[in-house]
mmCIF file of C-alpha atoms and ligand atoms in Angstrom:
data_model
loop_
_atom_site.group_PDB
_atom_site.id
_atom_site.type_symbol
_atom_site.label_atom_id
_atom_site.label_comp_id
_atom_site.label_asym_id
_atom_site.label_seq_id
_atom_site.Cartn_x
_atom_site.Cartn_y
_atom_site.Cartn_z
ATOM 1 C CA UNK A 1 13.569 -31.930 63.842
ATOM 2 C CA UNK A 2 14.359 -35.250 61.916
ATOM 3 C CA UNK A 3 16.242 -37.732 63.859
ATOM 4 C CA UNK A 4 17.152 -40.492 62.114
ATOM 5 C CA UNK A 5 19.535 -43.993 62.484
ATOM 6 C CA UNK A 6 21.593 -46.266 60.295
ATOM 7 C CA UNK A 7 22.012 -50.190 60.072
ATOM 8 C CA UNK A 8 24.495 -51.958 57.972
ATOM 9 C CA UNK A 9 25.115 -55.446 57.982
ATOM 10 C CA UNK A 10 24.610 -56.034 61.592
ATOM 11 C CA UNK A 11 25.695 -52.893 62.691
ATOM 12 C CA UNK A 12 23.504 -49.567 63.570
ATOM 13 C CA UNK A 13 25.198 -46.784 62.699
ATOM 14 C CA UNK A 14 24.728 -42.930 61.540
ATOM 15 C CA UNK A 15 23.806 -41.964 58.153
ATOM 16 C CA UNK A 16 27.182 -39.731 57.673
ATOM 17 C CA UNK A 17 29.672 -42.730 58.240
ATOM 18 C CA UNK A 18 31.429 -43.823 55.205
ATOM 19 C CA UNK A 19 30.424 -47.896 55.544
ATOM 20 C CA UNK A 20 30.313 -48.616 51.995
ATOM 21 C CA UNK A 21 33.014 -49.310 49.194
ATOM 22 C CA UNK A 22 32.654 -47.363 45.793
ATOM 23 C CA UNK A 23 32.521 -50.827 43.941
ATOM 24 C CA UNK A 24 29.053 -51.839 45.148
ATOM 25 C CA UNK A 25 26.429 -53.318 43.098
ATOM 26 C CA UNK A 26 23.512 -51.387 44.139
ATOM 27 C CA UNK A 27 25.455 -47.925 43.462
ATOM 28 C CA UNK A 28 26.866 -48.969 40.168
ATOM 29 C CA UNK A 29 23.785 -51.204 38.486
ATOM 30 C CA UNK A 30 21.472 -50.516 40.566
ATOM 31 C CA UNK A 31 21.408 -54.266 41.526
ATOM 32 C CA UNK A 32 19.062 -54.105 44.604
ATOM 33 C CA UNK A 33 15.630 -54.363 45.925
ATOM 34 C CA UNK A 34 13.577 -51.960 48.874
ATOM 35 C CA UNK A 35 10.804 -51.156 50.749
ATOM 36 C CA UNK A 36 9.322 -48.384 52.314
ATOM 37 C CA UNK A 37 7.244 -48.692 55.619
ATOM 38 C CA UNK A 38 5.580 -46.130 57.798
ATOM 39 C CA UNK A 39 5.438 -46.090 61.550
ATOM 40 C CA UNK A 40 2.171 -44.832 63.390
ATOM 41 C CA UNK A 41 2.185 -44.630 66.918
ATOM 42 C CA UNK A 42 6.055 -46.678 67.333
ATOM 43 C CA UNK A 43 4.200 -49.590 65.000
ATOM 44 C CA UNK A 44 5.290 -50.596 61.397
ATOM 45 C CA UNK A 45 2.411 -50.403 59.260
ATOM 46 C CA UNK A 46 1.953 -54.024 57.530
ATOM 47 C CA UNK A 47 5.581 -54.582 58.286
ATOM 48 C CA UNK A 48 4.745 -58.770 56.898
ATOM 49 C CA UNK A 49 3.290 -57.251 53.863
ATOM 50 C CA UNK A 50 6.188 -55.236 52.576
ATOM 51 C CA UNK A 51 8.751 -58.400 53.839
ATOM 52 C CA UNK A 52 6.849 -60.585 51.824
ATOM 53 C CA UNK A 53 6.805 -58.148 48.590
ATOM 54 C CA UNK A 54 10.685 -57.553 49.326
ATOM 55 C CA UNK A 55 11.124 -61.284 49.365
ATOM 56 C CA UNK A 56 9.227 -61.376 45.687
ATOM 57 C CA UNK A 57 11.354 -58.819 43.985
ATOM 58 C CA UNK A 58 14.450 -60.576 45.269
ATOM 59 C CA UNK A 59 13.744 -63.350 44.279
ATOM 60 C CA UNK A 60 12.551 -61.864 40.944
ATOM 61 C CA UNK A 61 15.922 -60.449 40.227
ATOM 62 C CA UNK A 62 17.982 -63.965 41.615
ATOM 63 C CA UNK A 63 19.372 -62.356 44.760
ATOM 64 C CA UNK A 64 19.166 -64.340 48.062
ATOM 65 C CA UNK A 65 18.175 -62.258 51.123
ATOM 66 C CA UNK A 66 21.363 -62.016 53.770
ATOM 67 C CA UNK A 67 18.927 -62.862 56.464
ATOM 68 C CA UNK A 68 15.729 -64.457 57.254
ATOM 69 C CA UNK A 69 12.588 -62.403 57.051
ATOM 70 C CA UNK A 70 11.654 -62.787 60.218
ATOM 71 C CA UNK A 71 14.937 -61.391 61.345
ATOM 72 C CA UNK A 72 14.775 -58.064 58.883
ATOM 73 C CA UNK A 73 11.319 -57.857 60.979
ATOM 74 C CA UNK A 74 13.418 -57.874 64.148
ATOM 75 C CA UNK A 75 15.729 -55.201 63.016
ATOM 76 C CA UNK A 76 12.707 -52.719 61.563
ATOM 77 C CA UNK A 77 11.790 -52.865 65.209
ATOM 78 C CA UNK A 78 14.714 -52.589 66.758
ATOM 79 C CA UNK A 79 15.706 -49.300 65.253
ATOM 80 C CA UNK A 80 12.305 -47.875 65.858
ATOM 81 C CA UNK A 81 13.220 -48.873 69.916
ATOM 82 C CA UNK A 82 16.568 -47.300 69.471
ATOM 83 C CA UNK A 83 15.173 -43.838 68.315
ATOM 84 C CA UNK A 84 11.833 -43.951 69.861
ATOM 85 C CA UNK A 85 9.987 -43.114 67.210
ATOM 86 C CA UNK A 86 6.344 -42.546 67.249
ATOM 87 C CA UNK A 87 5.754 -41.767 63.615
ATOM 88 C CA UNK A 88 7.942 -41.962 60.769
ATOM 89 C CA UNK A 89 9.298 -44.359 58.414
ATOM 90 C CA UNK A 90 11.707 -47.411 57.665
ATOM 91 C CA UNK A 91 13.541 -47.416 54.138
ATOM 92 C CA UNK A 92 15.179 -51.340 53.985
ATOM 93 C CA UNK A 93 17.659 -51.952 50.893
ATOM 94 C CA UNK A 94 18.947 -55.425 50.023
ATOM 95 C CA UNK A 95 21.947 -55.169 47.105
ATOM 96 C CA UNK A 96 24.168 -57.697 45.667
ATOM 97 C CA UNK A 97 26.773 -56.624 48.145
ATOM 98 C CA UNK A 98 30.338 -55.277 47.023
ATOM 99 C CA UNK A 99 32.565 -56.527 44.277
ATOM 100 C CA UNK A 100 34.851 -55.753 40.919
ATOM 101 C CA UNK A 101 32.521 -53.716 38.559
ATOM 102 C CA UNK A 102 31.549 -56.880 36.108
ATOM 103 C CA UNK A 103 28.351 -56.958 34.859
ATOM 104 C CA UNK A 104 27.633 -60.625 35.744
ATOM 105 C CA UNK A 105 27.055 -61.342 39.217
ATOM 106 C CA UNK A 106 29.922 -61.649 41.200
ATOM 107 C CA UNK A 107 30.783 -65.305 42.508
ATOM 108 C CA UNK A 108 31.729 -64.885 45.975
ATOM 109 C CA UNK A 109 29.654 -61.159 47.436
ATOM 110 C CA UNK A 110 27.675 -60.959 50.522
ATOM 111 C CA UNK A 111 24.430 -59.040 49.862
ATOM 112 C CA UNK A 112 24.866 -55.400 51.429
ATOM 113 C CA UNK A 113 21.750 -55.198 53.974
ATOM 114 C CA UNK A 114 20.818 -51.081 54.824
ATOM 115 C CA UNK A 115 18.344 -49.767 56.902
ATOM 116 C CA UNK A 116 17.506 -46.121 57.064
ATOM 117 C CA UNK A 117 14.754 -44.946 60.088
ATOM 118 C CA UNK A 118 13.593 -41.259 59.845
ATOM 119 C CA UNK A 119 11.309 -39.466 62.498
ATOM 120 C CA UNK A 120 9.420 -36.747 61.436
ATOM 121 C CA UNK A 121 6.672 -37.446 59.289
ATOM 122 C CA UNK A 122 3.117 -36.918 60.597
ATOM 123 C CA UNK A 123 0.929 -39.359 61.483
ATOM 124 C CA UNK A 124 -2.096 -40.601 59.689
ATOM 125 C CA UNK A 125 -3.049 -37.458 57.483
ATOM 126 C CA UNK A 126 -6.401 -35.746 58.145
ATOM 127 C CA UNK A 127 -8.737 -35.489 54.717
ATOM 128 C CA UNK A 128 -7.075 -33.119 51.590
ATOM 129 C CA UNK A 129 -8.853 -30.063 50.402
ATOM 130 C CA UNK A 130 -6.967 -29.291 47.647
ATOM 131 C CA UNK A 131 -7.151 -31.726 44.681
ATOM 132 C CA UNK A 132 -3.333 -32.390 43.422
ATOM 133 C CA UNK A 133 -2.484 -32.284 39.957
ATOM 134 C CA UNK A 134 -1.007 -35.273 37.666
ATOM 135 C CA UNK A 135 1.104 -34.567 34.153
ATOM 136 C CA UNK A 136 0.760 -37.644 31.992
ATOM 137 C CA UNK A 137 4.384 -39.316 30.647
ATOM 138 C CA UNK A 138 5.420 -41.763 27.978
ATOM 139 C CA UNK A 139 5.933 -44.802 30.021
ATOM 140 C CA UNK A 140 10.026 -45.564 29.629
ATOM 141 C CA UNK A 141 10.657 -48.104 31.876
ATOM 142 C CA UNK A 142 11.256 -51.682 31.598
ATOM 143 C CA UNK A 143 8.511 -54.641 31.492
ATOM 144 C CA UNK A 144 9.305 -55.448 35.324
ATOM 145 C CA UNK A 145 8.236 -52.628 37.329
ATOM 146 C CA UNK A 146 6.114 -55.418 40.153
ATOM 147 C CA UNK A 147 10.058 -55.990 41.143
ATOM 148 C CA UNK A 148 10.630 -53.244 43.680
ATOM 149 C CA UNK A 149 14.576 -52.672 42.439
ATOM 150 C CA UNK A 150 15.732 -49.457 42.887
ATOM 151 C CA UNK A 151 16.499 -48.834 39.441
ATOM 152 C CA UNK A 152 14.080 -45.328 39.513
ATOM 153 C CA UNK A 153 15.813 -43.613 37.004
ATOM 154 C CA UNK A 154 12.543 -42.985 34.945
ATOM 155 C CA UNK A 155 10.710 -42.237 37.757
ATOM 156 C CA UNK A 156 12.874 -39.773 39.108
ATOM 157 C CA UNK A 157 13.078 -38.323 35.720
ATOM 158 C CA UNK A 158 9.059 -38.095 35.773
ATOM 159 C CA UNK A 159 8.470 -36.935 39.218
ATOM 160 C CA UNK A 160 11.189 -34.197 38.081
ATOM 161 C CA UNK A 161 8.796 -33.490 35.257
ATOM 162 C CA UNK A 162 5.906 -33.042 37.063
ATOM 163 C CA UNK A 163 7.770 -30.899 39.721
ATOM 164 C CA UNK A 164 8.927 -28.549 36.837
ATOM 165 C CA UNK A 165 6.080 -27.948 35.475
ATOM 166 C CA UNK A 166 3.745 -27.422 38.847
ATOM 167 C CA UNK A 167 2.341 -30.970 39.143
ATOM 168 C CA UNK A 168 2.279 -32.964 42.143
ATOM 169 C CA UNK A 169 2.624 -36.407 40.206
ATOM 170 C CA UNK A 170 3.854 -37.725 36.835
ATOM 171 C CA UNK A 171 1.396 -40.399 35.620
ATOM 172 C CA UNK A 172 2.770 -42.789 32.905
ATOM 173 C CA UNK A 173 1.193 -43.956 29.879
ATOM 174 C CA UNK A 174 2.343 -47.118 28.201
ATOM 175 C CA UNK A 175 0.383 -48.644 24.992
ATOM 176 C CA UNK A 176 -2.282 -45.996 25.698
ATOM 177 C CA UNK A 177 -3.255 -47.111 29.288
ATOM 178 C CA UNK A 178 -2.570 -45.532 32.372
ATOM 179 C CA UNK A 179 -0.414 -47.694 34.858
ATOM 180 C CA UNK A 180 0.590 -45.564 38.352
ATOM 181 C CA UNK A 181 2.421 -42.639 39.179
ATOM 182 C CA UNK A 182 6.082 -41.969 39.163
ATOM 183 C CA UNK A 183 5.574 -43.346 43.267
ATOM 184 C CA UNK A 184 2.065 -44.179 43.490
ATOM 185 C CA UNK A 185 -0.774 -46.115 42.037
ATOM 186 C CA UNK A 186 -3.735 -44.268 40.693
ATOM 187 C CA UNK A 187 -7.604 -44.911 41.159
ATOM 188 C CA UNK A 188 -10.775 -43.859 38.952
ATOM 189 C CA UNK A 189 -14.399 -43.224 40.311
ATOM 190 C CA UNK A 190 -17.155 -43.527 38.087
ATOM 191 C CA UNK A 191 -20.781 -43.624 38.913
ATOM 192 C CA UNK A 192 -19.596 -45.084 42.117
ATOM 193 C CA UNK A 193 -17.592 -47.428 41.181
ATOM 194 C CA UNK A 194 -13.705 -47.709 41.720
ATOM 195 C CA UNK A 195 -11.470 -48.582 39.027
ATOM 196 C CA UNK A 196 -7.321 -49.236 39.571
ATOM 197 C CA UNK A 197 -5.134 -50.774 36.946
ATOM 198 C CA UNK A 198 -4.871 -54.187 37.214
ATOM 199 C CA UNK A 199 -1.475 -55.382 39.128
ATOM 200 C CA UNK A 200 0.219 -56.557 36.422
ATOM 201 C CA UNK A 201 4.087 -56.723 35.806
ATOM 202 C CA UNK A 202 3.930 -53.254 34.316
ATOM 203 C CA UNK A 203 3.049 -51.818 37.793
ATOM 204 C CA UNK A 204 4.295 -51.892 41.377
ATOM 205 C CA UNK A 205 1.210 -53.855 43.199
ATOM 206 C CA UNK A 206 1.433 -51.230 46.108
ATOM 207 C CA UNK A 207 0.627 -52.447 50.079
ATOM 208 C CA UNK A 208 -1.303 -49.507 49.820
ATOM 209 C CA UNK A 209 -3.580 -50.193 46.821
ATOM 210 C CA UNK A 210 -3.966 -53.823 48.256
ATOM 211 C CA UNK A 211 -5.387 -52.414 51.451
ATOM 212 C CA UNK A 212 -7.449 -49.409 49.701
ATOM 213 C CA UNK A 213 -9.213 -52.529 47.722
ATOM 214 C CA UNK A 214 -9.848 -54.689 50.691
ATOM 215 C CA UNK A 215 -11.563 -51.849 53.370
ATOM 216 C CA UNK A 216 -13.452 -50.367 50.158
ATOM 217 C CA UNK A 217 -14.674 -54.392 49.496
ATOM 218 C CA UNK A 218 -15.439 -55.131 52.919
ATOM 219 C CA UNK A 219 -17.277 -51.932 52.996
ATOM 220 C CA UNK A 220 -19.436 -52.955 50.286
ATOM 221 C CA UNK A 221 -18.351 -51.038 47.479
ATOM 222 C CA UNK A 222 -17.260 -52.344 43.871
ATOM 223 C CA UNK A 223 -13.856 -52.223 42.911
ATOM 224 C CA UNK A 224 -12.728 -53.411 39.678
ATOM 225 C CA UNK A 225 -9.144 -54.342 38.403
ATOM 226 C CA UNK A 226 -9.279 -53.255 34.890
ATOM 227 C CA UNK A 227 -7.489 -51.646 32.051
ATOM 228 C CA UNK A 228 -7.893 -47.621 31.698
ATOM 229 C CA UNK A 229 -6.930 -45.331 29.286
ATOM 230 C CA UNK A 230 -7.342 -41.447 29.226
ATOM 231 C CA UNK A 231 -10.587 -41.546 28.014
ATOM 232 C CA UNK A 232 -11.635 -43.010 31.292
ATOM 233 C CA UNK A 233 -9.951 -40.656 32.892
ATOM 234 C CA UNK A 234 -11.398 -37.550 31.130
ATOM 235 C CA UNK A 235 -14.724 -38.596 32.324
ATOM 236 C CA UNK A 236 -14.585 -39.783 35.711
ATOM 237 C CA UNK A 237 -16.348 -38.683 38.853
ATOM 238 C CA UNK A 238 -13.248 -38.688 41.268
ATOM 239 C CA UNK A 239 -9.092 -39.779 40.843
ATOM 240 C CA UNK A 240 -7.196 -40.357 44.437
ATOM 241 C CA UNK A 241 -3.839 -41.765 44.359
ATOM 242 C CA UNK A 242 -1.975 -43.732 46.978
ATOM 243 C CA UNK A 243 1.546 -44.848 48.479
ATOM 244 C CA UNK A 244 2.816 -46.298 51.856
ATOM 245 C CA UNK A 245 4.440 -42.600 52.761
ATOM 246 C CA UNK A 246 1.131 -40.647 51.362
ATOM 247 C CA UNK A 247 -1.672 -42.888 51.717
ATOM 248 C CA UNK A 248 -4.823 -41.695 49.501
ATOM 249 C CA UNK A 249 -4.409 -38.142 47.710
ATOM 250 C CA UNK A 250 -7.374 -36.332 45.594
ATOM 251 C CA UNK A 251 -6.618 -35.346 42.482
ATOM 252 C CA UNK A 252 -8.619 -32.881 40.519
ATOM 253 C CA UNK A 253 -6.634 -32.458 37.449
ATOM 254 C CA UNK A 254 -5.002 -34.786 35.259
ATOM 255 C CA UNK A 255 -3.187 -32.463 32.190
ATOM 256 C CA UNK A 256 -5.663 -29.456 31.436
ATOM 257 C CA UNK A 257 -8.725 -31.861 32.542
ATOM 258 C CA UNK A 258 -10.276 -31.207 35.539
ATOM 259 C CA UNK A 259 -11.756 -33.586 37.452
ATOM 260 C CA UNK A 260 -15.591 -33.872 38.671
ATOM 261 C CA UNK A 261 -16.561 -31.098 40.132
ATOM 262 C CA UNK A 262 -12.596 -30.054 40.249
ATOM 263 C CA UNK A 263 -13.011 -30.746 44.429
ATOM 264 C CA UNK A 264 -11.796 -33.675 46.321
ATOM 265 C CA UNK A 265 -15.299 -36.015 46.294
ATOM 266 C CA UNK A 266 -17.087 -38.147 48.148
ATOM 267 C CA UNK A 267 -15.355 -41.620 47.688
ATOM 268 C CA UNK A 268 -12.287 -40.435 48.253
ATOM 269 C CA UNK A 269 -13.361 -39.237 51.830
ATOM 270 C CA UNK A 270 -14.607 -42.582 52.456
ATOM 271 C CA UNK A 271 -11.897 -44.437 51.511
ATOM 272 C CA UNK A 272 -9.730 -41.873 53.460
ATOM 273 C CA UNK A 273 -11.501 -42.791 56.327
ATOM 274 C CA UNK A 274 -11.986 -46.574 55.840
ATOM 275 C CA UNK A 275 -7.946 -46.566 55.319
ATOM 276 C CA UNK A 276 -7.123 -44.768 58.648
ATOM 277 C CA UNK A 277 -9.702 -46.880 60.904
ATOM 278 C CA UNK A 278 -7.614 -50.213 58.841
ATOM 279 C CA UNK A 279 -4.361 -48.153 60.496
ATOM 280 C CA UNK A 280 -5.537 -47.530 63.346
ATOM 281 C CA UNK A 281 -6.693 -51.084 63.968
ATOM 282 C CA UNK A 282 -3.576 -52.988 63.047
ATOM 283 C CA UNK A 283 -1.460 -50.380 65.057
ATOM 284 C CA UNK A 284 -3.992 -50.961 68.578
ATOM 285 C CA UNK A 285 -3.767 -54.908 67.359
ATOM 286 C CA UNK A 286 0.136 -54.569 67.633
ATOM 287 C CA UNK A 287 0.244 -52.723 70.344
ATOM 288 C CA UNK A 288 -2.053 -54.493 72.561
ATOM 289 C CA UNK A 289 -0.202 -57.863 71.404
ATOM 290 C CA UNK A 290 2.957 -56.446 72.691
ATOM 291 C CA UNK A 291 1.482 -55.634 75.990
ATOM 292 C CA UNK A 292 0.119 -59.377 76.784
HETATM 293 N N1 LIG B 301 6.946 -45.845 46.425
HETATM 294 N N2 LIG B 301 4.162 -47.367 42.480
HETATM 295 C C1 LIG B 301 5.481 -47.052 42.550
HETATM 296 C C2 LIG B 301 6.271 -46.967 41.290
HETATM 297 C C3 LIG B 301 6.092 -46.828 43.806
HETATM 298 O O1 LIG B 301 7.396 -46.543 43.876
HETATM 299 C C4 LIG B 301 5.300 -46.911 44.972
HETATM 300 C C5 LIG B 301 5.877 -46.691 46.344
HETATM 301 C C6 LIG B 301 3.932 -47.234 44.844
HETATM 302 C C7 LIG B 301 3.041 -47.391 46.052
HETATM 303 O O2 LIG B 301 3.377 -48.559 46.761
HETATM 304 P P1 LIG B 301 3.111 -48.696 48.325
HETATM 305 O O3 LIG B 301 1.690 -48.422 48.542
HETATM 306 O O4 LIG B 301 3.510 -50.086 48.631
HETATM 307 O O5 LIG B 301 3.997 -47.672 49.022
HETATM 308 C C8 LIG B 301 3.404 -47.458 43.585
HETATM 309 C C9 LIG B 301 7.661 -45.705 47.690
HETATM 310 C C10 LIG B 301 6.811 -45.136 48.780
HETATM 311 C C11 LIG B 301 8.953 -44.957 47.473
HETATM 312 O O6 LIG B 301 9.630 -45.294 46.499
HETATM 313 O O7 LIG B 301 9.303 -44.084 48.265
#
């Protein structure tokens, strides 16, 4: 069963209590910023990592976080104490706090600072047999999508899509390239080499994608930021996609094109692996730290 645990403004609290007035800036303009982190094993996976992008998109959209960094860090853990959670994961929300519904920003608002901890989801994922499908989408949302805001109207709508029409993920196609998914970045595989967008401001630079780059660098293997259309697609050897709550999918069909061999291949299975020893590592790091 789920358990999961609140935090408002200093206070932890349950998910049902009412904490929040209707005028609030994230609710009516979207006018906040997240992140999304998984636990393994009690430890927040690259907690710094996410902080640091959260920090970015803040400051990318002019709002000041309530409280230092370090102490948002404090507060991730905290909540993972309180519920004892082994694996699961830590949503954190920072909006321009309550005030009059005016489009400018308000003069005198506190930021709103939310924190939502769930139990419940695995651990670190074993390999995929099943290849997952991907529905290609006109692109329809703004030129700032490296800010991590939580305006996800388009990608709801896309994922929605996708869902509708028996597709695991809604890829989006702006100017004829392919960017990410509706909540995860995409990879090619060609003749051995790996081939991601390049982390532009027309995609969310994902912790995940970062760390799939570095193990499959430091494990040798070439990996090239570039531009890709569907014509790269079409005729590559292998497509994975990744996210913080996911980590690295197969794909095997993108529209009516199947993939490869239409099975999850042989780079993916590395990189699966390369990605869970990187987990594993930081998690034994933390934990060992903690026990000096
Ligand atoms: N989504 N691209 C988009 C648009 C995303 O929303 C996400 C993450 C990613 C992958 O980023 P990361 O590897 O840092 O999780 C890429 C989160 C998980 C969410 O909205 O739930």
């Amino acid at each position: 069963m789920t358990r999961s645990l609140g935090y408002l403004n200093g206070r932890f609290i349950q998910l049902s209590e009412n904490v929040l007035p209707l005028e609030e800036r994230g609710l009516q303009f979207s006018d906040s910023v997240y992140e999304v982190v998984k636990v393994y094993n009690g430890v927040p996976f690259t907690l710094p990592e996410h902080i640091e992008r959260l920090n970015h998109s803040a400051t990318s959209i002019l709002l000041d976080l309530p409280i230092p960094s370090e102490k948002i860090m404090e507060i991730a853990k905290d909540g993972i104490s309180q519920l004892n959670m082994d694996h699961g994961t830590v949503y954190i929300q920072i909006t321009r706090g309550n005030a009059d519904r005016n489009h400018e920003f308000p003069e005198n608002s506190q930021e709103n600072i939310i924190m939502i901890w769930k139990t419940g989801l695995a651990g670190l994922s074993g390999t995929i047999s099943e290849g997952k499908s991907l529905i290609t989408v006109p692109d329809e949302r703004w030129s700032n999508c490296f800010i991590k805001s939580t305006c996800l109207l388009p990608n709801v709508i896309a994922k929605e899509k996708a869902v509708r029409n028996g597709f695991y993920e809604a890829l989006f196609i702006r100017s004829g390239e392919i960017k990410e998914c509706s909540s995860m970045n995409i990879f090619l595989v060609k003749d051995g080499i790996i081939k991601t967008p390049p982390a532009d401001q027309s995609i969310l630079n994902g912790i995940t994608r970062q760390k799939v780059i570095e193990v499959a660098k430091r494990a040798g293997l070439v990996v090239l930021e570039v531009k890709l259309s569907m014509d790269d697609v079409e005729v590559s050897d292998e497509v994975f996609i990744t996210s913080t709550t996911k980590e690295v999918v197969p794909v095997t069909k993108v529209d009516q094109f199947s993939i490869g061999d239409g099975k999850p291949g042989e780079t993916y299975k590395l990189i699966h692996q390369l990605f869970s020893e990187a987990i594993e590592e930081e998690c034994r790091a933390v934990i060992e730290l903690q026990s000096d």
